[in-house]
Coordinates of C-alpha atoms and ligand atoms in Angstrom, one line a residue:
M333 CA -86.7 44.8 32.8
T334 CA -87.1 48.4 31.8
D335 CA -84.5 49.5 29.4
Q336 CA -82.4 52.2 30.2
S337 CA -79.8 51.6 27.6
L338 CA -77.9 55.3 25.9
F339 CA -78.9 53.8 22.0
S340 CA -82.1 53.7 23.5
A341 CA -82.7 57.1 24.7
L342 CA -81.1 58.5 21.6
R343 CA -83.3 56.2 19.0
G344 CA -86.1 59.1 21.3
A345 CA -85.1 61.6 20.2
F346 CA -85.4 61.4 17.0
P347 CA -87.8 63.8 15.3
A348 CA -91.2 62.5 14.4
D349 CA -90.6 63.0 10.9
L350 CA -87.7 61.3 9.4
D351 CA -86.9 62.1 6.8
G352 CA -85.3 65.3 7.9
V353 CA -81.7 65.6 7.8
A354 CA -79.6 64.2 11.0
I355 CA -76.7 64.6 9.5
E356 CA -75.4 66.7 5.6
T357 CA -71.2 66.0 5.4
A358 CA -68.6 69.6 5.5
D359 CA -66.4 67.2 3.3
G360 CA -65.0 64.2 2.1
P361 CA -62.3 61.3 1.5
A362 CA -58.9 63.2 1.0
G363 CA -58.1 63.3 -2.9
Q364 CA -62.0 62.6 -3.8
P365 CA -64.6 65.6 -6.1
F366 CA -66.7 66.4 -3.0
E367 CA -70.1 66.1 -2.9
P368 CA -72.2 66.8 0.8
L369 CA -74.1 63.9 1.2
R370 CA -77.9 64.1 4.2
Y371 CA -78.5 60.7 6.0
T372 CA -81.8 60.8 7.4
W373 CA -83.0 60.1 10.6
R374 CA -84.3 57.3 8.8
D375 CA -80.4 56.5 7.5
L376 CA -79.5 56.3 10.4
E377 CA -82.2 53.7 12.4
R378 CA -81.9 51.7 8.8
G379 CA -77.5 51.7 9.3
T380 CA -77.4 51.1 12.5
A381 CA -80.0 48.2 12.3
M382 CA -78.2 46.8 9.4
M383 CA -75.1 47.0 11.3
A384 CA -76.7 45.6 15.1
N385 CA -77.6 42.9 12.7
L386 CA -74.9 41.8 11.1
L387 CA -73.0 41.6 14.7
R388 CA -75.8 39.8 16.1
G389 CA -75.7 37.6 13.6
L390 CA -72.1 36.2 15.4
G391 CA -73.6 34.6 18.6
L392 CA -71.5 36.9 21.0
P393 CA -71.7 36.7 24.1
E394 CA -73.0 39.5 26.6
G395 CA -70.5 42.1 27.3
S396 CA -68.3 41.3 24.0
R397 CA -65.3 44.1 23.0
V398 CA -65.7 46.2 19.8
A399 CA -62.8 48.0 18.9
V400 CA -62.6 50.5 16.1
Q401 CA -59.9 52.5 14.7
T402 CA -61.6 53.8 11.1
D403 CA -61.0 57.7 9.4
K404 CA -64.4 59.8 10.1
S405 CA -66.9 58.9 9.0
V406 CA -71.1 58.9 9.3
E407 CA -70.9 55.2 9.1
A408 CA -68.2 54.5 11.2
L409 CA -71.0 56.9 13.9
M410 CA -73.4 54.4 12.8
L411 CA -71.2 51.7 13.4
Y412 CA -71.3 53.2 17.1
L413 CA -74.6 53.3 17.8
A414 CA -75.0 49.8 16.6
V415 CA -72.3 48.5 18.8
F416 CA -75.0 49.7 21.7
R417 CA -78.2 48.9 19.7
E418 CA -76.7 45.3 20.3
G419 CA -75.8 46.1 23.6
L420 CA -72.2 45.1 23.3
V421 CA -69.7 47.4 24.4
Y422 CA -67.7 49.7 21.9
L423 CA -64.2 50.2 21.8
P424 CA -62.9 53.5 20.2
L425 CA -59.5 54.4 19.3
N426 CA -57.3 57.1 18.2
T427 CA -56.2 56.7 14.2
A428 CA -52.8 57.4 15.3
Y429 CA -51.9 54.8 17.2
Q430 CA -49.3 52.4 15.7
A431 CA -48.4 48.5 15.6
A432 CA -47.1 48.3 19.5
E433 CA -49.8 50.4 20.6
M434 CA -52.5 48.5 18.7
A435 CA -51.8 45.4 20.0
Y436 CA -51.4 46.5 23.9
F437 CA -54.7 47.8 23.1
I438 CA -55.9 44.9 21.5
G439 CA -54.5 42.1 23.5
N440 CA -55.6 43.8 27.0
A441 CA -59.4 44.5 25.4
E442 CA -59.8 41.4 23.7
P443 CA -62.3 42.8 21.7
A444 CA -64.6 39.6 20.3
V445 CA -64.4 42.5 17.0
V446 CA -62.3 44.4 15.6
V447 CA -63.4 47.2 12.6
C448 CA -61.1 48.7 11.2
T449 CA -59.6 51.1 8.0
P450 CA -58.8 48.8 4.9
R451 CA -54.9 49.9 4.7
N452 CA -54.6 48.5 8.2
F453 CA -56.1 45.3 7.6
P454 CA -53.1 43.7 6.8
W455 CA -51.5 44.2 10.1
L456 CA -54.5 44.6 12.4
S457 CA -56.3 42.0 11.8
R458 CA -52.9 39.9 12.1
I459 CA -52.7 41.1 15.5
A460 CA -56.5 40.5 16.0
F461 CA -56.6 37.3 15.2
Q462 CA -53.4 36.0 17.5
A463 CA -55.8 37.9 20.4
G464 CA -58.6 35.8 20.0
T465 CA -61.2 38.0 18.1
R466 CA -63.7 36.6 15.7
A467 CA -64.1 39.2 13.1
V468 CA -62.1 41.6 11.5
Y469 CA -64.1 44.5 9.5
T470 CA -63.2 47.0 6.7
L471 CA -64.4 50.6 6.8
G472 CA -63.2 53.4 3.9
D473 CA -63.9 57.0 4.9
D474 CA -65.5 56.7 1.3
R475 CA -68.7 53.7 2.4
T476 CA -65.7 50.7 0.9
G477 CA -64.4 47.7 2.9
S478 CA -66.0 44.3 4.6
L479 CA -68.8 45.7 7.2
L480 CA -70.5 47.7 4.9
E481 CA -70.9 45.2 1.8
R482 CA -71.6 42.7 4.9
A483 CA -74.0 44.5 6.5
A484 CA -76.5 45.5 3.0
Q485 CA -77.1 41.8 3.4
C486 CA -78.9 41.7 6.8
S487 CA -82.0 42.9 7.6
D488 CA -83.2 47.0 8.3
R489 CA -85.4 45.7 11.3
H490 CA -83.9 44.9 14.3
R491 CA -85.0 45.6 17.6
P492 CA -82.2 47.3 20.3
V493 CA -81.1 45.2 23.5
P494 CA -82.0 46.3 26.3
R495 CA -79.8 47.6 28.7
R496 CA -79.8 48.4 32.8
A497 CA -77.6 51.6 33.5
D498 CA -75.2 49.3 35.9
D499 CA -74.2 48.3 32.2
L500 CA -70.9 48.4 30.9
A501 CA -70.9 50.9 27.2
A502 CA -67.8 51.2 26.5
I503 CA -64.1 51.2 27.2
L504 CA -61.6 54.2 26.8
Y505 CA -57.9 53.7 26.9
T506 CA -56.7 56.5 28.8
S507 CA -52.9 56.6 29.1
G508 CA -51.5 55.1 32.5
T509 CA -48.3 57.0 34.5
T510 CA -46.6 54.2 33.8
G511 CA -46.8 54.4 30.6
R512 CA -49.7 51.6 30.3
S513 CA -52.8 52.5 29.6
K514 CA -55.7 51.9 31.2
G515 CA -59.3 51.5 30.2
A516 CA -61.8 52.9 31.5
M517 CA -65.4 51.4 32.0
L518 CA -68.2 52.8 31.5
T519 CA -71.3 52.7 31.9
H520 CA -75.3 53.2 29.9
G521 CA -76.0 55.3 33.6
N522 CA -72.9 57.5 33.3
L523 CA -73.2 58.8 29.2
L524 CA -76.9 59.1 29.6
S525 CA -77.0 61.3 32.9
N526 CA -74.4 62.9 31.6
A527 CA -76.1 63.8 28.4
Q528 CA -78.9 64.5 30.0
V529 CA -77.6 67.0 32.1
L530 CA -75.4 68.7 29.7
R531 CA -79.2 69.3 27.6
S532 CA -80.7 70.8 29.8
Y533 CA -77.2 73.2 31.0
W534 CA -75.9 73.7 27.3
G535 CA -79.8 74.8 27.0
W536 CA -80.2 72.4 24.0
R537 CA -83.1 73.4 21.3
G538 CA -85.1 71.3 19.7
A539 CA -87.4 71.5 16.4
T540 CA -89.6 73.2 18.2
D541 CA -88.2 75.8 19.7
G542 CA -85.9 77.3 16.7
G543 CA -83.7 74.0 16.8
D544 CA -79.8 73.4 17.3
V545 CA -77.3 72.7 14.0
L546 CA -73.7 71.3 15.5
I547 CA -71.0 71.9 14.0
H548 CA -69.0 68.3 14.2
A549 CA -64.8 68.5 13.5
L550 CA -63.7 66.6 15.9
P551 CA -62.4 62.7 16.3
I552 CA -64.2 60.3 17.2
F553 CA -62.7 58.4 19.5
H554 CA -62.3 60.5 22.2
V555 CA -64.9 61.6 24.9
H556 CA -65.3 64.5 23.2
G557 CA -66.6 64.2 20.3
L558 CA -67.5 60.9 20.5
F559 CA -70.1 61.2 23.5
V560 CA -70.4 65.6 23.9
A561 CA -70.8 66.3 20.6
S562 CA -73.0 63.4 18.8
H563 CA -74.4 62.9 21.9
G564 CA -75.8 66.6 22.5
A565 CA -76.6 66.8 18.9
L566 CA -78.3 63.1 18.4
L567 CA -80.5 63.4 22.3
N568 CA -81.5 66.1 21.0
G569 CA -82.3 65.9 17.3
S570 CA -80.7 68.2 16.1
R571 CA -78.8 68.4 13.0
M572 CA -75.0 68.1 12.7
I573 CA -72.5 69.1 9.8
W574 CA -70.1 66.9 9.7
F575 CA -66.9 67.6 9.3
S576 CA -64.1 64.5 9.2
R577 CA -61.1 66.8 9.4
F578 CA -60.7 70.3 11.5
D579 CA -60.9 72.9 8.4
P580 CA -60.2 76.2 10.7
A581 CA -61.2 78.7 7.1
A582 CA -63.8 75.5 6.1
V583 CA -65.2 75.8 9.8
I584 CA -65.8 79.4 9.5
A585 CA -67.8 79.0 6.0
R586 CA -70.1 76.9 7.3
L587 CA -70.7 78.7 11.0
G588 CA -73.6 80.9 9.4
E589 CA -76.0 77.4 8.9
A590 CA -75.2 76.4 12.9
T591 CA -75.8 77.1 16.2
V592 CA -72.9 75.4 18.3
F593 CA -69.7 74.4 18.3
M594 CA -67.5 72.2 20.0
G595 CA -63.4 72.5 20.1
V596 CA -60.3 72.3 22.0
P597 CA -58.3 75.6 22.1
T598 CA -56.2 74.7 18.8
L599 CA -59.1 74.7 17.3
Y600 CA -60.0 78.3 18.7
V601 CA -56.3 79.4 18.5
R602 CA -56.7 78.5 14.2
M603 CA -60.2 79.3 14.0
L604 CA -58.3 83.5 15.5
A605 CA -55.5 82.7 12.6
E606 CA -58.2 82.9 9.9
P607 CA -59.4 86.8 8.6
T608 CA -62.6 85.4 7.8
L609 CA -63.5 85.1 11.8
D610 CA -65.6 88.1 12.2
H611 CA -68.6 89.2 14.1
A612 CA -71.1 88.4 10.8
A613 CA -69.3 85.2 10.1
C614 CA -70.6 84.0 12.9
A615 CA -73.8 85.9 14.3
H616 CA -76.1 83.2 13.4
M617 CA -74.6 81.1 17.0
R618 CA -75.3 79.9 19.8
L619 CA -72.8 78.5 21.3
F620 CA -69.4 78.0 21.3
I621 CA -67.6 75.7 24.1
S622 CA -64.2 74.9 24.8
G623 CA -62.8 71.7 26.7
S624 CA -59.7 68.8 26.8
A625 CA -57.2 71.0 27.4
P626 CA -56.5 74.8 29.3
L627 CA -57.5 77.2 27.2
L628 CA -55.7 80.8 27.1
P629 CA -57.6 83.7 28.3
E630 CA -55.6 86.2 25.8
T631 CA -58.3 83.1 23.6
F632 CA -60.6 84.0 25.2
H633 CA -60.3 87.7 24.7
A634 CA -59.4 87.2 21.2
W635 CA -62.0 85.1 20.6
T636 CA -65.1 87.5 21.7
E637 CA -63.2 90.8 20.6
R638 CA -63.5 88.9 17.3
T639 CA -66.6 87.3 17.2
G640 CA -69.1 89.0 20.0
H641 CA -69.8 85.8 21.7
T642 CA -68.0 84.5 24.9
I643 CA -66.6 80.7 24.4
L644 CA -68.1 78.4 27.0
E645 CA -65.1 76.8 29.1
R646 CA -65.9 73.4 30.2
Y647 CA -63.9 70.3 32.3
G648 CA -64.2 66.8 31.9
M649 CA -62.5 63.7 31.3
S650 CA -62.5 59.9 30.1
E651 CA -63.5 58.2 33.1
T652 CA -65.8 61.0 34.6
V653 CA -67.0 62.4 31.3
M654 CA -68.2 65.6 32.2
L655 CA -68.0 67.6 35.8
T656 CA -67.8 71.2 35.1
S657 CA -69.1 74.2 33.5
N658 CA -69.6 77.4 32.9
P659 CA -73.1 79.0 32.8
Y660 CA -74.4 79.3 29.8
R661 CA -76.8 82.4 31.1
P662 CA -76.1 85.0 32.0
E663 CA -73.2 85.0 29.6
S664 CA -70.5 87.9 31.4
D665 CA -70.4 84.8 34.0
R666 CA -68.4 83.1 32.1
V667 CA -65.0 83.5 33.4
A668 CA -62.0 83.4 31.3
G669 CA -58.7 80.5 33.0
T670 CA -61.3 78.7 35.1
V671 CA -63.7 75.9 34.4
G672 CA -67.2 76.6 35.9
Y673 CA -68.7 75.4 38.5
P674 CA -69.8 71.4 39.3
L675 CA -72.7 70.4 37.2
P676 CA -76.3 69.9 38.4
D677 CA -74.9 65.5 40.0
V678 CA -72.0 66.1 39.9
G679 CA -69.8 66.1 43.6
V680 CA -66.6 68.2 43.3
R681 CA -63.8 69.0 46.4
V682 CA -60.4 70.2 46.7
H683 CA -58.6 68.0 49.6
D684 CA -55.1 68.2 50.3
E685 CA -52.1 65.8 50.6
H686 CA -53.2 64.5 53.8
G687 CA -56.9 64.2 52.6
Q688 CA -58.2 66.7 54.2
P689 CA -60.5 69.6 52.5
C690 CA -58.6 72.8 50.7
A691 CA -60.5 75.8 52.4
A692 CA -62.1 78.1 49.9
G693 CA -59.3 79.7 47.4
E694 CA -56.5 76.9 48.1
I695 CA -55.0 74.4 46.1
G696 CA -55.6 71.0 46.0
G697 CA -56.2 68.2 44.5
I698 CA -60.0 68.1 42.5
E699 CA -61.9 65.1 43.9
V700 CA -65.0 63.9 42.2
R701 CA -68.2 61.5 42.2
G702 CA -71.6 60.9 40.6
P703 CA -73.5 58.8 38.3
N704 CA -71.0 60.4 35.5
V705 CA -67.9 58.2 37.5
F706 CA -66.8 55.1 35.3
K707 CA -66.9 51.9 36.8
G708 CA -63.3 50.9 36.9
Y709 CA -60.6 50.3 35.2
W710 CA -60.4 47.5 32.5
R711 CA -59.4 44.3 35.3
M712 CA -57.2 46.8 37.4
P713 CA -58.7 46.2 39.6
D714 CA -55.9 47.7 42.3
K715 CA -55.3 50.5 40.2
T716 CA -58.9 51.4 40.3
R717 CA -58.8 51.3 44.6
E718 CA -56.0 53.8 44.1
E719 CA -58.1 56.2 42.5
F720 CA -60.6 56.3 45.0
T721 CA -60.2 57.5 48.0
A722 CA -61.8 55.8 51.0
D723 CA -65.0 57.7 51.5
G724 CA -65.5 56.4 47.3
W725 CA -64.3 59.7 45.2
F726 CA -62.3 59.6 42.4
R727 CA -59.1 61.6 42.2
T728 CA -58.3 63.0 39.0
G729 CA -54.3 63.8 39.2
D730 CA -55.9 67.8 37.9
V731 CA -54.6 70.5 40.8
G732 CA -56.6 73.6 41.6
R733 CA -59.6 75.6 44.0
A734 CA -62.3 76.3 44.2
D735 CA -63.8 80.0 45.5
A736 CA -66.6 80.7 48.1
D737 CA -69.0 80.3 45.6
G738 CA -67.8 76.9 44.4
R739 CA -66.0 78.7 40.7
I740 CA -63.4 75.8 39.9
T741 CA -60.0 77.0 38.4
I742 CA -57.7 73.8 37.5
V743 CA -53.6 75.0 37.9
G744 CA -52.3 72.2 37.5
R745 CA -52.4 68.6 36.5
S746 CA -50.3 66.3 39.9
K747 CA -51.1 63.5 36.9
D748 CA -47.5 63.9 34.7
L749 CA -49.6 64.6 31.8
I750 CA -49.0 66.4 28.8
I751 CA -52.1 67.9 26.9
S752 CA -51.0 68.9 23.0
G753 CA -53.9 69.9 20.9
G754 CA -56.5 67.9 23.1
Y755 CA -55.0 64.9 23.2
N756 CA -53.4 63.4 26.6
V757 CA -49.3 62.3 26.3
Y758 CA -47.9 60.6 29.0
P759 CA -43.7 61.3 29.0
A760 CA -43.3 58.1 30.8
E761 CA -44.6 56.5 27.8
V762 CA -42.7 58.4 25.4
E763 CA -39.3 57.8 27.7
G764 CA -39.7 53.6 27.3
Y765 CA -40.0 54.3 23.5
L766 CA -36.5 56.4 23.7
N767 CA -34.6 54.6 25.9
E768 CA -35.0 51.4 24.2
M769 CA -33.0 52.8 21.6
P770 CA -29.6 52.2 20.8
G771 CA -26.2 53.9 22.5
V772 CA -29.4 55.9 25.3
A773 CA -28.6 55.7 28.3
E774 CA -32.2 57.7 30.0
S775 CA -33.9 60.6 28.7
A776 CA -36.7 63.5 30.4
V777 CA -39.4 63.7 28.3
V778 CA -41.8 67.4 29.6
G779 CA -44.5 69.6 28.1
V780 CA -43.6 73.0 26.8
P781 CA -45.2 75.8 25.8
H782 CA -46.7 75.8 22.2
P783 CA -48.9 78.7 20.4
D784 CA -50.8 76.3 18.4
F785 CA -51.1 72.9 20.6
G786 CA -51.2 74.8 23.9
E787 CA -48.1 72.1 24.4
A788 CA -45.5 70.4 22.9
V789 CA -43.5 67.5 23.6
I790 CA -40.4 67.9 24.1
A791 CA -37.3 64.8 25.3
V792 CA -33.8 65.8 26.6
V793 CA -31.6 62.4 26.1
V794 CA -28.5 61.9 28.0
P795 CA -26.3 59.1 25.3
R796 CA -24.5 56.1 26.6
T797 CA -20.5 56.2 27.2
G798 CA -19.0 56.4 23.9
A799 CA -21.9 56.8 21.8
A800 CA -23.1 59.6 19.8
L801 CA -26.6 60.4 19.3
D802 CA -28.5 62.6 16.0
A803 CA -30.8 64.5 18.0
T804 CA -32.9 64.7 14.9
E805 CA -32.5 60.9 13.9
L806 CA -34.2 60.4 18.2
V807 CA -36.9 61.8 16.9
A808 CA -36.6 60.5 13.1
G809 CA -36.3 57.3 14.8
L810 CA -39.6 57.4 16.6
K811 CA -42.1 58.2 14.0
G812 CA -44.0 55.1 12.9
R813 CA -43.2 53.2 16.1
I814 CA -46.0 56.2 18.4
A815 CA -49.2 57.9 17.5
N816 CA -48.0 61.0 15.7
F817 CA -48.8 63.7 18.2
K818 CA -46.5 62.2 21.1
V819 CA -43.4 62.2 18.9
P820 CA -40.7 64.7 20.5
K821 CA -41.1 67.3 18.1
Q822 CA -37.8 68.8 19.6
A823 CA -35.1 66.5 20.8
F824 CA -31.8 68.0 23.2
V825 CA -29.3 65.9 23.6
V826 CA -26.9 66.4 27.1
P827 CA -24.5 65.2 28.7
E828 CA -26.4 64.3 32.3
L829 CA -30.3 65.2 33.7
P830 CA -30.7 67.8 36.4
R831 CA -31.4 65.9 40.0
N832 CA -31.7 66.3 43.3
T833 CA -30.6 65.4 46.3
M834 CA -33.0 62.3 46.1
G835 CA -31.7 61.6 42.5
K836 CA -34.9 62.4 41.0
V837 CA -34.7 64.5 38.0
Q838 CA -35.9 68.2 38.4
K839 CA -38.3 68.1 35.6
N840 CA -39.3 71.4 36.1
L841 CA -36.0 73.2 35.3
L842 CA -35.5 71.7 31.6
R843 CA -39.5 73.0 31.3
E844 CA -37.8 76.0 32.4
Q845 CA -35.2 76.1 30.3
H846 CA -36.9 75.1 26.9
R847 CA -39.9 77.4 28.1
A848 CA -38.9 79.3 25.3
L849 CA -38.5 76.5 22.9
F850 CA -41.6 77.9 20.0
A851 CA -42.2 81.0 21.8
G852 CA -44.0 83.7 18.9
Ligands
MLC1205 C1 -51.9 66.6 14.6 N1 -50.1 66.7 16.0 C2 -50.1 66.7 16.8 C3 -51.2 66.8 17.2 N2 -52.0 66.3 16.5 N3 -49.0 66.7 17.4 C4 -49.1 67.2 18.7 N4 -50.2 67.3 19.0 C5 -51.3 67.0 18.1 N5 -52.7 67.5 18.9 C6 -49.1 65.9 14.0 C7 -49.2 65.9 13.1 O1 -49.3 64.3 13.0 C8 -48.2 66.0 12.1 O2 -46.5 65.9 12.5 C9 -48.0 67.7 12.8 O3 -48.7 67.2 13.8 C10 -48.9 69.0 12.6 O4 -49.7 68.5 12.1 P1 -51.1 69.3 11.5 O5 -51.6 69.1 10.2 O6 -51.1 70.8 11.9 O7 -52.1 68.3 12.8 P2 -54.1 67.9 12.3 O8 -53.9 67.3 11.5 O9 -54.3 69.7 11.8 O10 -54.7 68.2 13.9 C11 -54.8 69.0 14.7 C12 -55.7 69.1 15.2 C13 -56.1 67.3 16.2 C14 -55.5 69.7 17.0 C15 -56.4 69.4 14.4 O11 -54.6 67.1 16.6 C16 -57.2 67.8 16.7 O12 -58.0 67.2 16.1 N6 -57.5 67.5 18.0 C17 -58.4 67.3 19.1 C18 -58.0 66.0 19.9 C19 -59.3 65.8 21.2 O13 -60.3 65.5 20.1 N7 -59.1 65.7 22.0 C20 -60.4 65.5 23.1 C21 -60.1 64.1 23.9 S1 -61.2 63.9 25.2 P3 -45.6 65.7 10.9 O14 -44.4 64.6 12.1 O15 -47.1 64.4 10.1 O16 -45.2 66.7 10.6 C22 -60.3 64.4 26.7 C23 -61.8 64.9 27.7 C24 -62.2 66.3 27.5 O17 -58.9 65.2 26.7 O18 -62.1 67.3 28.8 O19 -63.0 66.5 27.1
AMP1206 P1 -58.6 62.6 28.5 O1 -57.6 61.6 30.0 O2 -58.3 62.8 27.3 O3 -59.4 62.0 29.4 O4 -58.8 64.1 29.7 C1 -58.9 64.7 30.8 C2 -57.8 65.5 31.5 O5 -57.3 66.6 30.1 C3 -58.4 66.1 32.6 O6 -57.6 64.7 34.0 C4 -57.5 67.7 32.8 O7 -56.7 67.1 32.9 C5 -57.7 68.0 30.9 N1 -58.9 68.9 31.0 C6 -59.6 67.9 30.6 N2 -60.7 69.6 30.6 C7 -59.9 71.6 30.5 C8 -60.2 72.5 30.7 N3 -61.3 72.5 30.5 N4 -59.0 73.1 31.7 C9 -58.3 72.3 31.3 N5 -58.0 70.8 31.5 C10 -58.4 70.0 31.5

């Protein structure tokens, strides 16, 4: 069989000189003295081989899942690559997820292997073993833990397992409108085709034409940091400057050595607040890319003024990887508030609620198809069917328009979704937790504008008859139960929720009422 595995393609792009630096760390574990670590391409080759051999030793059946919730580290990236190297399925999980969320993911995905931080091992291993997981390893951000201890005893030679384009590579959980997360199944073909398209569309430069250097400052448990950023650099044999957490001043200080940066809008907002951001700091840079949430035109323009660079905004999602992008050239064709044109081979159309095509400039639901579009939701065939049209296009749940020349603008979402600092929050899930709290009759969770996070989660809560509720205690009660980015930044206790004649909660009124909450 022809090997169409993502790992083989990435490995094939390693430079001939394996002793060159592939990744240099820019920070280290919090509270420890920092010494930069330089990982060569040979280190990646050997490290992934040893981890893949450790997994091979478990004798897992094809299609087995490896679920990973660890702090960001180069070893965590190697583990990701090692899972593909061994032909297994990777399942990344946000480090903010708490016990109840993790229990759902592990129960639903039934991973054969779980890798977690040493501090979470006591409770997470219990959840995993109850769900039938064969092995639980730990991986600390300071290179401690059983994963590396065990892998160190394995051979550093490993023949990668070949995969077909249609074979499952990763499962990415995305929150569901009903509160239950769905696992989007992405194939090797989905990931590789998208990485190859972006490589040429964004003009990545190989070692022979200058050589790009990527500042990697995003988490590696979602599409943006894991796929778009990492694959971009790896498929091009480009060096990465690796931040385990985002620090705006520290990133700006390294821009002089880099050429490419990717961030969610919050990262750009925070860098703009640094006095050191100016033309000189960005003189060496080739490309700034933004995505995962709408980039405000004011941020776009402020960036151009301060740095002389125009941010390139693109649009994508977990189910589809990248869909559209503003042009790389000419730079003047990158337009604030738009997400650009469909990527080569990606079909994007705008349809109305009756399934009819919208005219140019008319607003409707954005539907997509192409080699990048996922295989379906893990063990949810009905949900999968619902999200595709009869003629096979995926309904993104985003609302927008296409201009006469095909340029896409996103104007809203038909899905009830809040995007806070690039993380997705489904109100129904948070409402579910609130409604379970003592004294709560019902609740409504909405997103309101926030200068740092773009949107912030807030909750409006109605007490049961006779119950007294304290808004601060409600928020405190959610902390530790759900991921911190889902916890409302503020709650309000009200006697009743506004409803329309059909009895439906009028969230637009709540949004309007609290619109200025975080203004300025
Ligand atoms: C952290 N907090 C957040 C938050 N991140 N609250 C809301 N939204 C967020 N995104 C909480 C913290 O826990 C803390 O709570 C308080 O808010 C202040 O935190 P902070 O110190 O300011 O946060 P920080 O750790 O600096 O993190 C902010 C951030 C991070 C922007 C760096 O959120 C981040 O890395 N975002 C990127 C997300 C991303 O990669 N998205 C891509 C998805 S892929 P407390 O209670 O402790 O005060 C995708 C598809 C596509 O969407 O198209 O790319
Ligand atoms: P996720 O489920 O985390 O993959 O989030 C995907 C969603 O993020 C998309 O459906 C969009 O709603 C949103 N998104 C991604 N990129 C952009 C962008 N550039 N502008 C506006 N929304 C975006």
